[in-house]
Coordinates of C-alpha atoms in Angstrom, one line a residue:
M1009 CA 16.1 -8.2 -47.0
S1010 CA 13.5 -10.7 -45.8
T1011 CA 10.4 -11.1 -47.9
K1012 CA 8.3 -11.3 -44.8
P1013 CA 8.2 -9.2 -41.6
P1014 CA 10.2 -10.5 -38.6
R1015 CA 8.4 -11.9 -35.7
I1016 CA 8.4 -11.4 -31.9
A1017 CA 7.1 -13.4 -29.0
L1018 CA 4.4 -11.3 -27.3
T1019 CA 4.0 -14.1 -24.8
K1020 CA 5.6 -17.5 -24.6
D1021 CA 2.6 -18.9 -26.5
L1022 CA 2.0 -16.1 -28.9
S1023 CA 4.3 -15.1 -31.8
I1024 CA 3.3 -12.1 -33.9
S1025 CA 4.4 -10.1 -36.9
R1026 CA 6.2 -6.9 -36.0
I1027 CA 3.9 -5.2 -38.4
V1028 CA 0.3 -5.8 -37.3
C1029 CA -2.6 -5.2 -39.8
G1030 CA -5.2 -2.9 -38.3
L1031 CA -8.8 -3.2 -39.5
W1032 CA -10.2 0.1 -38.4
Q1033 CA -10.8 1.0 -42.0
V1034 CA -13.7 -1.4 -42.0
A1035 CA -15.6 1.0 -39.7
D1036 CA -14.9 3.9 -42.1
I1037 CA -16.1 1.9 -45.1
E1038 CA -19.3 0.7 -43.4
K1039 CA -20.2 4.0 -41.6
N1040 CA -22.8 4.9 -44.2
G1041 CA -24.5 1.5 -44.1
T1042 CA -22.4 -0.4 -46.6
V1043 CA -21.3 -3.8 -45.4
I1044 CA -18.3 -5.6 -46.7
D1045 CA -18.9 -9.1 -48.0
P1046 CA -17.2 -11.3 -45.4
D1047 CA -15.7 -13.7 -48.1
S1048 CA -14.4 -10.8 -50.2
G1049 CA -12.9 -9.2 -47.1
A1050 CA -11.4 -12.5 -46.0
D1051 CA -9.8 -12.9 -49.5
I1052 CA -7.9 -9.6 -49.0
L1053 CA -6.8 -10.5 -45.5
Q1054 CA -5.7 -13.9 -46.7
A1055 CA -3.4 -12.2 -49.2
Y1056 CA -1.8 -10.3 -46.4
A1057 CA -1.3 -13.4 -44.3
R1058 CA 0.2 -15.3 -47.3
D1059 CA 2.9 -12.5 -47.4
G1060 CA 3.7 -12.9 -43.7
F1061 CA 1.4 -10.0 -42.5
D1062 CA -0.5 -12.6 -40.5
T1063 CA -1.4 -10.7 -37.4
F1064 CA -4.7 -8.7 -37.4
D1065 CA -6.0 -6.2 -34.9
M1066 CA -9.6 -5.1 -34.6
A1067 CA -12.2 -4.1 -32.1
D1068 CA -15.9 -4.6 -31.2
H1069 CA -16.7 -1.2 -32.8
Y1070 CA -14.8 -1.7 -36.1
G1071 CA -17.9 -2.5 -38.1
S1072 CA -17.8 -6.1 -39.3
A1073 CA -14.1 -6.5 -38.9
E1074 CA -14.4 -9.4 -36.5
L1075 CA -16.8 -11.2 -38.8
I1076 CA -14.4 -10.8 -41.8
A1077 CA -11.4 -12.0 -39.7
G1078 CA -13.5 -14.9 -38.4
R1079 CA -14.3 -15.9 -42.0
L1080 CA -10.5 -16.0 -42.7
L1081 CA -9.8 -18.0 -39.5
S1082 CA -12.4 -20.6 -40.5
R1083 CA -10.4 -21.3 -43.7
C1084 CA -7.3 -22.2 -41.7
Q1085 CA -6.3 -25.2 -39.7
I1086 CA -5.7 -24.7 -36.0
G1087 CA -2.0 -24.1 -35.6
Q1088 CA -1.7 -22.5 -39.0
R1089 CA -4.2 -19.7 -38.4
P1090 CA -3.2 -16.0 -38.4
A1091 CA -3.2 -14.3 -35.0
A1092 CA -6.4 -12.3 -34.3
F1093 CA -6.4 -9.5 -31.7
T1094 CA -9.6 -7.7 -30.8
K1095 CA -10.7 -5.2 -28.2
W1096 CA -13.6 -5.0 -25.8
C1097 CA -14.6 -1.3 -25.2
P1098 CA -17.6 -1.4 -22.9
E1099 CA -19.4 1.7 -21.6
P1100 CA -18.4 2.5 -18.0
G1101 CA -20.8 0.9 -15.5
P1102 CA -20.9 -2.0 -13.1
M1103 CA -18.8 -4.9 -14.4
S1104 CA -20.4 -8.1 -13.0
A1105 CA -19.0 -11.5 -14.0
E1106 CA -22.1 -11.9 -16.3
V1107 CA -21.5 -8.6 -18.1
V1108 CA -17.8 -9.4 -18.7
R1109 CA -18.5 -13.0 -19.9
R1110 CA -21.1 -11.7 -22.4
G1111 CA -18.6 -9.2 -23.8
V1112 CA -15.9 -11.9 -24.2
E1113 CA -18.3 -14.5 -25.6
E1114 CA -19.5 -12.1 -28.2
R1115 CA -15.9 -11.6 -29.4
L1116 CA -15.6 -15.4 -29.6
A1117 CA -18.8 -15.8 -31.5
R1118 CA -18.0 -13.1 -34.0
L1119 CA -14.5 -14.5 -34.6
G1120 CA -15.7 -18.1 -34.6
V1121 CA -13.1 -19.3 -32.2
D1122 CA -12.9 -20.9 -28.8
K1123 CA -10.1 -18.6 -27.6
V1124 CA -9.2 -15.0 -28.5
D1125 CA -5.4 -14.8 -29.1
L1126 CA -5.2 -11.4 -27.5
L1127 CA -8.2 -9.6 -26.0
Q1128 CA -7.5 -6.0 -25.3
F1129 CA -9.6 -3.9 -22.8
H1130 CA -10.3 -0.2 -23.1
W1131 CA -11.9 2.0 -20.4
W1132 CA -13.2 5.5 -21.0
S1133 CA -12.9 7.0 -17.5
F1134 CA -10.8 5.8 -14.6
E1135 CA -13.0 7.7 -12.2
H1136 CA -15.3 4.8 -12.6
P1137 CA -13.4 2.0 -10.7
A1138 CA -15.3 -1.0 -12.3
W1139 CA -12.4 -1.3 -14.8
L1140 CA -10.5 -3.3 -12.2
D1141 CA -13.5 -5.6 -11.8
A1142 CA -13.6 -6.1 -15.5
L1143 CA -9.9 -6.9 -15.7
H1144 CA -10.0 -9.4 -12.8
E1145 CA -12.9 -11.2 -14.4
M1146 CA -11.1 -11.2 -17.8
Q1147 CA -8.1 -12.8 -16.0
R1148 CA -10.4 -15.5 -14.7
L1149 CA -11.7 -16.1 -18.2
R1150 CA -8.1 -16.3 -19.4
E1151 CA -7.5 -19.0 -16.8
E1152 CA -10.6 -20.7 -18.1
G1153 CA -9.1 -20.8 -21.6
L1154 CA -11.4 -18.3 -23.3
I1155 CA -8.6 -15.7 -23.7
G1156 CA -5.0 -16.4 -24.7
A1157 CA -3.3 -13.2 -23.6
L1158 CA -4.8 -10.2 -21.9
G1159 CA -4.0 -6.7 -23.1
V1160 CA -5.1 -3.1 -22.6
T1161 CA -5.5 -0.1 -24.8
N1162 CA -4.8 3.6 -24.2
F1163 CA -3.6 3.0 -20.6
D1164 CA -1.3 5.7 -19.2
A1165 CA 1.7 4.6 -17.1
G1166 CA 0.0 5.2 -13.7
H1167 CA -3.0 3.1 -14.4
L1168 CA -1.0 0.3 -16.1
A1169 CA 1.2 0.2 -13.0
L1170 CA -2.0 0.1 -10.8
A1171 CA -3.4 -2.8 -12.8
L1172 CA -0.1 -4.7 -12.5
A1173 CA 0.2 -4.0 -8.8
D1174 CA -3.4 -5.3 -8.3
G1175 CA -2.4 -8.6 -9.7
I1176 CA -3.5 -8.4 -13.4
E1177 CA -1.2 -10.2 -15.8
I1178 CA -1.0 -7.9 -18.8
A1179 CA 0.9 -8.8 -22.0
S1180 CA 0.5 -5.5 -24.0
N1181 CA -0.7 -2.0 -24.1
Q1182 CA -1.9 -0.5 -27.4
V1183 CA -1.1 3.2 -27.6
S1184 CA -0.5 6.1 -30.0
F1185 CA 3.2 6.4 -30.7
S1186 CA 4.8 8.4 -33.5
L1187 CA 7.4 11.1 -34.5
V1188 CA 4.6 13.6 -33.6
D1189 CA 3.2 11.9 -30.5
R1190 CA 6.2 10.8 -28.4
R1191 CA 4.4 10.4 -25.0
A1192 CA 5.0 6.6 -25.0
A1193 CA 8.7 7.1 -25.0
G1194 CA 8.6 8.4 -21.4
A1195 CA 7.2 6.9 -18.2
L1196 CA 5.3 4.2 -20.1
S1197 CA 8.3 2.8 -21.8
T1198 CA 10.2 2.8 -18.4
L1199 CA 7.4 0.9 -16.8
C1200 CA 7.3 -1.6 -19.7
A1201 CA 11.0 -2.2 -19.4
E1202 CA 10.5 -3.0 -15.7
S1203 CA 7.4 -5.1 -16.0
G1204 CA 7.8 -6.9 -19.4
V1205 CA 4.6 -5.4 -20.8
K1206 CA 5.0 -4.7 -24.6
L1207 CA 3.6 -1.8 -26.5
L1208 CA 1.6 -2.1 -29.7
A1209 CA 2.0 1.2 -31.4
Y1210 CA -0.8 2.7 -33.6
G1211 CA -0.8 6.1 -35.3
T1212 CA 2.8 5.7 -36.3
L1213 CA 2.1 7.3 -39.7
C1214 CA -0.3 9.9 -38.3
G1215 CA -3.1 8.9 -40.5
G1216 CA -0.8 9.2 -43.6
F1217 CA 0.5 12.7 -42.8
L1218 CA 4.0 11.2 -42.2
S1219 CA 4.7 10.7 -45.9
E1220 CA 6.1 12.4 -49.0
K1221 CA 2.6 13.5 -50.0
W1222 CA 2.6 16.2 -47.3
L1223 CA 6.3 17.3 -47.5
G1224 CA 6.5 21.0 -48.4
K1225 CA 2.7 21.1 -49.0
P1226 CA 0.4 23.8 -47.6
E1227 CA -1.7 23.0 -44.5
P1228 CA -5.0 21.4 -45.4
T1229 CA -8.0 23.6 -44.7
S1230 CA -10.5 20.7 -44.5
I1231 CA -10.2 17.0 -43.8
A1232 CA -13.0 14.6 -44.6
D1233 CA -11.9 11.3 -43.2
W1234 CA -12.1 10.5 -39.5
S1235 CA -8.6 9.1 -39.0
R1236 CA -6.8 11.9 -40.7
S1237 CA -8.9 14.5 -38.8
K1238 CA -7.8 12.9 -35.5
Y1239 CA -4.1 13.1 -36.3
K1240 CA -4.3 16.6 -37.6
R1241 CA -5.4 17.5 -34.1
F1242 CA -2.1 15.9 -32.8
I1243 CA -0.1 18.0 -35.3
D1244 CA -1.9 21.2 -34.2
T1245 CA -1.3 20.4 -30.5
A1246 CA 2.4 19.7 -31.2
G1247 CA 2.8 23.3 -32.4
G1248 CA 1.2 23.3 -35.9
W1249 CA 2.1 22.8 -39.5
A1250 CA 5.5 24.6 -39.6
P1251 CA 7.1 22.5 -36.8
F1252 CA 5.5 19.4 -38.4
Q1253 CA 7.2 20.2 -41.7
S1254 CA 10.5 20.3 -39.8
I1255 CA 9.9 16.7 -38.7
L1256 CA 8.9 15.7 -42.3
S1257 CA 12.0 17.4 -43.7
A1258 CA 14.3 15.6 -41.3
A1259 CA 12.6 12.3 -42.0
S1260 CA 12.9 13.0 -45.7
T1261 CA 16.7 13.5 -45.5
I1262 CA 17.1 10.3 -43.5
A1263 CA 14.9 8.4 -46.0
A1264 CA 17.0 9.6 -48.9
K1265 CA 20.1 8.5 -47.1
H1266 CA 18.8 5.0 -46.6
G1267 CA 16.9 4.7 -49.9
V1268 CA 13.5 4.3 -48.1
S1269 CA 10.3 6.3 -47.6
I1270 CA 9.4 8.8 -45.0
S1271 CA 6.8 6.4 -43.7
N1272 CA 9.6 3.8 -43.3
V1273 CA 11.6 6.2 -41.2
A1274 CA 8.6 7.0 -39.1
S1275 CA 7.9 3.3 -38.4
R1276 CA 11.5 2.5 -37.9
W1277 CA 11.9 5.2 -35.2
V1278 CA 9.0 3.7 -33.2
L1279 CA 10.1 0.0 -33.7
E1280 CA 13.6 0.7 -32.4
H1281 CA 12.2 1.5 -29.0
Q1282 CA 12.8 -1.5 -26.8
S1283 CA 9.3 -1.5 -25.3
V1284 CA 7.6 -1.7 -28.7
A1285 CA 6.7 -5.2 -30.0
A1286 CA 5.0 -4.1 -33.2
T1287 CA 3.5 -1.2 -35.1
I1288 CA -0.1 -1.4 -36.3
V1289 CA -0.5 -0.3 -40.0
G1290 CA -4.0 -0.1 -41.6
A1291 CA -4.8 -3.0 -43.8
R1292 CA -5.9 -1.5 -47.2
I1293 CA -9.3 -3.0 -48.1
G1294 CA -10.4 -2.0 -51.6
E1295 CA -7.4 0.4 -51.9
N1296 CA -3.8 0.3 -53.0
E1297 CA -1.7 -1.9 -50.8
H1298 CA 1.7 -1.1 -49.5
R1299 CA 3.1 -4.4 -48.2
G1300 CA 6.3 -4.1 -50.2
D1301 CA 7.0 -0.6 -48.9
N1302 CA 6.2 -1.6 -45.4
L1303 CA 8.8 -4.3 -45.5
N1304 CA 11.5 -1.7 -46.2
V1305 CA 11.3 -0.7 -42.6
F1306 CA 13.4 -3.7 -41.8
S1307 CA 16.1 -3.0 -44.4
F1308 CA 17.9 -0.3 -42.4
A1309 CA 18.6 1.0 -38.9
L1310 CA 18.7 4.6 -37.7
D1311 CA 22.2 5.8 -36.7
A1312 CA 23.4 8.5 -34.3
E1313 CA 23.3 11.1 -37.1
D1314 CA 19.7 10.2 -37.9
H1315 CA 18.6 10.4 -34.2
A1316 CA 20.3 13.8 -33.8
A1317 CA 18.5 15.2 -36.9
L1318 CA 15.1 14.0 -35.5
K1319 CA 15.9 15.3 -32.1
A1320 CA 16.6 18.7 -33.5
A1321 CA 13.3 18.6 -35.3
F1322 CA 11.5 17.5 -32.2
A1323 CA 12.9 20.5 -30.4
K1324 CA 10.9 22.8 -32.6
T1325 CA 7.6 21.2 -31.5
Q1326 CA 5.5 21.2 -28.3
P1327 CA 5.2 17.8 -26.5
I1328 CA 1.7 16.4 -26.6
P1329 CA 0.5 17.1 -23.1
G1330 CA -0.2 14.4 -20.5
D1331 CA 0.3 10.6 -21.0
C1332 CA -1.0 8.0 -23.4
G1333 CA -4.8 7.8 -23.5
D1334 CA -5.4 11.3 -22.2
E1335 CA -6.6 12.3 -25.6
Y1336 CA -9.8 10.3 -24.8
R1337 CA -10.1 11.4 -21.1
K1338 CA -8.8 14.9 -20.6
P1339 CA -8.7 18.1 -22.5
P1340 CA -7.4 18.9 -25.0
F1341 CA -9.4 16.1 -26.4
L1342 CA -7.8 14.8 -29.6
T1343 CA -10.4 12.5 -30.9
A1344 CA -12.0 13.3 -34.2
S1345 CA -15.0 15.0 -32.7
G1346 CA -13.0 16.9 -30.2
D1347 CA -14.5 15.2 -27.2
L1348 CA -16.0 11.8 -26.3
S1349 CA -19.2 12.3 -28.2
H1350 CA -17.8 10.3 -31.1
H1351 CA -17.8 7.3 -28.8
L1352 CA -20.1 7.8 -25.9
D1353 CA -23.1 10.1 -25.1
A1354 CA -22.1 10.5 -21.5
I1355 CA -19.8 9.1 -18.8
P1356 CA -21.9 7.9 -15.8
S1357 CA -20.7 8.8 -12.4
V1358 CA -20.0 6.0 -9.9
Y1359 CA -21.3 8.2 -7.1
S1360 CA -24.5 10.2 -6.7
A1361 CA -25.0 13.4 -4.7
Q1362 CA -27.7 13.3 -2.0
P1363 CA -29.2 16.3 -0.2
V1364 CA -28.5 16.5 3.5
P1365 CA -31.8 16.5 5.4
G1366 CA -32.5 19.7 7.2
R1367 CA -29.5 21.5 5.6
P1368 CA -30.7 23.4 2.5
G1369 CA -27.9 23.7 -0.1
R1370 CA -25.8 21.0 1.4
L1371 CA -25.0 17.8 -0.6
R1372 CA -22.9 14.7 0.2
V1373 CA -21.8 11.5 -1.5
S1374 CA -21.0 8.1 -0.2
S1375 CA -18.5 5.6 -1.8
G1376 CA -20.2 2.6 -0.3
S1377 CA -17.4 1.7 2.1
V1378 CA -18.5 -0.4 5.1
W1379 CA -16.8 2.1 7.3
E1380 CA -18.8 5.2 6.3
P1381 CA -22.0 4.3 8.2
I1382 CA -20.1 2.7 11.1
A1383 CA -17.9 5.7 11.7
G1384 CA -20.5 8.2 10.6
Y1385 CA -19.0 10.2 7.8
S1386 CA -19.4 11.0 4.1
R1387 CA -16.9 10.5 1.3
A1388 CA -17.4 14.2 0.4
V1389 CA -19.6 17.1 1.3
R1390 CA -20.5 20.2 -0.6
I1391 CA -21.6 23.5 1.1
D1392 CA -22.3 26.3 -1.3
N1393 CA -19.3 26.4 -3.6
R1394 CA -17.0 24.5 -1.2
I1395 CA -16.3 20.7 -1.5
V1396 CA -14.5 18.8 1.2
V1397 CA -13.3 15.3 0.6
S1398 CA -12.6 13.0 3.6
G1399 CA -9.3 11.1 4.0
T1400 CA -9.5 8.6 1.1
T1401 CA -7.9 5.2 0.9
A1402 CA -7.6 2.6 -1.8
T1403 CA -10.7 0.8 -0.8
H1404 CA -12.4 -0.9 -3.8
G1405 CA -16.1 -1.7 -3.4
A1406 CA -17.1 -2.3 0.2
D1407 CA -13.8 -3.3 1.7
R1408 CA -11.1 -4.6 -0.6
C1409 CA -7.7 -2.9 -0.5
V1410 CA -6.3 -2.3 -4.0
A1411 CA -2.6 -3.0 -4.7
P1412 CA -1.6 -4.0 -1.1
G1413 CA 1.8 -2.7 -0.3
N1414 CA 2.2 -0.4 -3.3
A1415 CA 1.9 3.2 -2.2
G1416 CA 2.2 4.7 -5.7
A1417 CA -0.5 2.5 -7.2
Q1418 CA -2.8 3.2 -4.2
A1419 CA -2.3 6.9 -4.7
T1420 CA -3.3 6.7 -8.3
Y1421 CA -6.5 4.8 -7.3
I1422 CA -7.3 7.2 -4.5
L1423 CA -6.9 10.3 -6.7
D1424 CA -9.4 8.8 -9.2
K1425 CA -11.8 8.2 -6.3
I1426 CA -11.4 11.8 -5.1
A1427 CA -12.0 13.0 -8.7
A1428 CA -15.2 11.0 -8.9
S1429 CA -16.4 12.4 -5.5
I1430 CA -15.8 16.0 -6.6
S1431 CA -17.4 15.4 -10.0
A1432 CA -20.5 13.9 -8.4
L1433 CA -20.9 17.2 -6.4
G1434 CA -20.5 19.3 -9.5
G1435 CA -16.8 20.2 -9.3
R1436 CA -13.7 19.3 -11.1
M1437 CA -10.1 18.4 -10.1
E1438 CA -9.2 21.9 -11.4
D1439 CA -11.2 23.3 -8.5
V1440 CA -9.0 21.7 -5.9
I1441 CA -7.1 24.2 -3.7
R1442 CA -5.6 21.9 -1.0
T1443 CA -4.6 18.3 -0.6
R1444 CA -3.1 16.5 2.4
I1445 CA -1.3 13.2 2.1
Y1446 CA -0.6 10.8 5.0
L1447 CA 2.0 8.1 4.4
R1448 CA 2.6 4.9 6.4
D1449 CA 6.3 5.1 5.3
A1450 CA 7.9 8.4 4.5
N1451 CA 10.3 6.5 2.1
Q1452 CA 7.4 6.1 -0.3
W1453 CA 7.1 9.8 -0.8
E1454 CA 8.3 9.8 -4.4
P1455 CA 5.8 7.3 -6.1
V1456 CA 3.0 9.0 -4.2
S1457 CA 4.2 12.5 -5.1
R1458 CA 4.5 11.5 -8.8
A1459 CA 0.9 10.2 -8.8
H1460 CA -0.2 13.5 -7.2
G1461 CA 1.8 15.4 -9.8
R1462 CA 0.0 13.5 -12.7
A1463 CA -3.3 14.5 -11.3
F1464 CA -2.5 18.1 -10.4
A1465 CA 0.3 19.1 -12.8
T1466 CA -1.6 22.2 -14.0
V1467 CA -3.7 22.8 -10.9
L1468 CA -0.9 23.0 -8.3
P1469 CA -3.0 23.1 -5.1
A1470 CA -1.5 23.7 -1.7
N1471 CA -0.3 20.4 -0.3
T1472 CA 1.0 18.8 2.8
L1473 CA 2.7 15.4 3.0
I1474 CA 3.5 13.8 6.3
E1475 CA 4.4 10.3 7.6
A1476 CA 1.4 9.2 9.7
G1477 CA 2.8 5.8 10.7
G1478 CA 0.4 3.0 11.3
L1479 CA -2.4 3.4 8.8
I1480 CA -5.1 0.8 9.3
G1481 CA -5.0 -2.5 7.3
D1482 CA -2.9 -2.8 4.1
Y1483 CA -3.3 0.9 3.2
E1484 CA 0.0 2.7 2.5
V1485 CA -1.4 6.1 1.9
E1486 CA -4.5 8.3 2.7
I1487 CA -5.3 11.5 0.9
E1488 CA -7.9 14.3 1.5
A1489 CA -8.8 17.3 -0.6
E1490 CA -10.7 20.5 -0.6
A1491 CA -12.1 22.3 -3.6
I1492 CA -13.7 25.7 -4.3
C1493 CA -16.0 25.7 -7.3
D1494 CA -16.4 28.7 -9.6

C-alpha cells in the first residue's frame, strides 16, 4: 500500500490528493472566542502535507482557517505549496463587479496568495438570480488570473446544468455524499459524467457516525457538537436509528472481510463513484489524527458481494428527499439549527410587491424586464388569495436571455423566477394549482418536464404543455402559473 494518498487531476493545471483535509473544525474550536495561533495551526497542517495530505479545503466562515492555511503557504516555495481551496458564501443580494472582486480579494489577502487554487461559490437561494452575475464575474476574475479553477458548493443537478449552459466553466461541485445521503449518485453524477465536472464529497463519515463507535449502540438522546447534530438529522430523515444500524452492520461485515474500518468502507464506497474526485475528511486540530487509517481506504476495493450487501441495507432506509443542497434551501431543512438561521437571518426577495392604485387589496410585482412597461403587464398579480403569474421566460436582468438554445436550463431559471414572484406576493410554490408550458420545439418536452417535476414533485398542480412554435428571440420555453394561497 502507498504511504501517501493517490492523486487526481481536477483540472489540467491542478493536481489534488484524493483525500482532502477539511478545516471546518476551526470554526467549532473558535466559536466561543478562542483563536487558534496561526503558527501552531500551520505546524499541524504542515505535518499533514508532509504525509501527502496536501490539499486543504476551507471557507470564508471557517473562523481563521484561511489565515492558518495562509501561514502554511507562506512557508513553502511556489510550485511546492499545498493546494488550498476556499469558498465564498455571500448573502443573496445584487452582485456587482465590485462586490464580487471584494469577496475574491479578501480570500487572496487572507490566504496571502496571488491566485486561489480553487474558489468555490455557494448561494443560499436560487430564487435570487444574482448568483449567475456572481459566477460570470468570478469567471472574468479567473481569466484575469486571480482564480485558478472555479467550483461551486451544494448545487443540485438542475442548477449546475443551468450554470454550465449559461457559459460558466466549472471544475467541481462540493456536496454531501455518503452511505446515508446517496442523492449525489443520481442525476448529479449523470450530469458530471456528461460535463466533466468532478464532485468533492463531504459528510462521507456522517460526522463520525459511520464508525465502530456507533455499531450496536443505542440512539444518542442529545448531541452537543454542530457537525454531528447535522448528520443525525440525515440519519433521522433516512428512516431513523434502526435502518442506520443496518448500514453500519453491513459496512462492519465488509470491513472485517477486507481488514479495514467501517469508516474506510464508507469512504471507499463514495470514492468508487466515477464522478467523485476526492472525499473531504476533517483535519484534526488538537485532537487524535487518523492519517494512517485514512490511507487504508486505498488498500482494497469493494466487490460485487460488498455492493449487494450495502444495497440490501439501503433498501431498509428512506432516500433523503430532493437533490444535493436542498438541505439548505427546502424543507426538511437538515442544517444543525433546522433552518437557515444558523447561517442567515433572512433571505431577501429579488422582487417587491406594490399596491395597485385604486384597487384595494390588489398587489403586483415587476421583474424589471424592458418589456413589462412597453407591453403593459406585470410579472405577477395578487387579488385576495389568488396569485396569477404571467408567461415567464429566461430573461435575466433587463433583457439578457439565459442559456440560449437550452430548454431545460431555461425552464429551471424560469421556475426560480416564478417562485420569487409568488414569494414576493406572500405565497409559496406549494400554493400553485396550475401551470402552462409553451415550447418552441415539442421535442424538448423531456428536459422541460423534468425541470417542472423537480419544482413540483410534491405539489402536482394541473398542467398543460403545448408546442407554441416561434417564441420571440432565443427563448425556448415560456411558463405561466396560478396559485391559491391558504
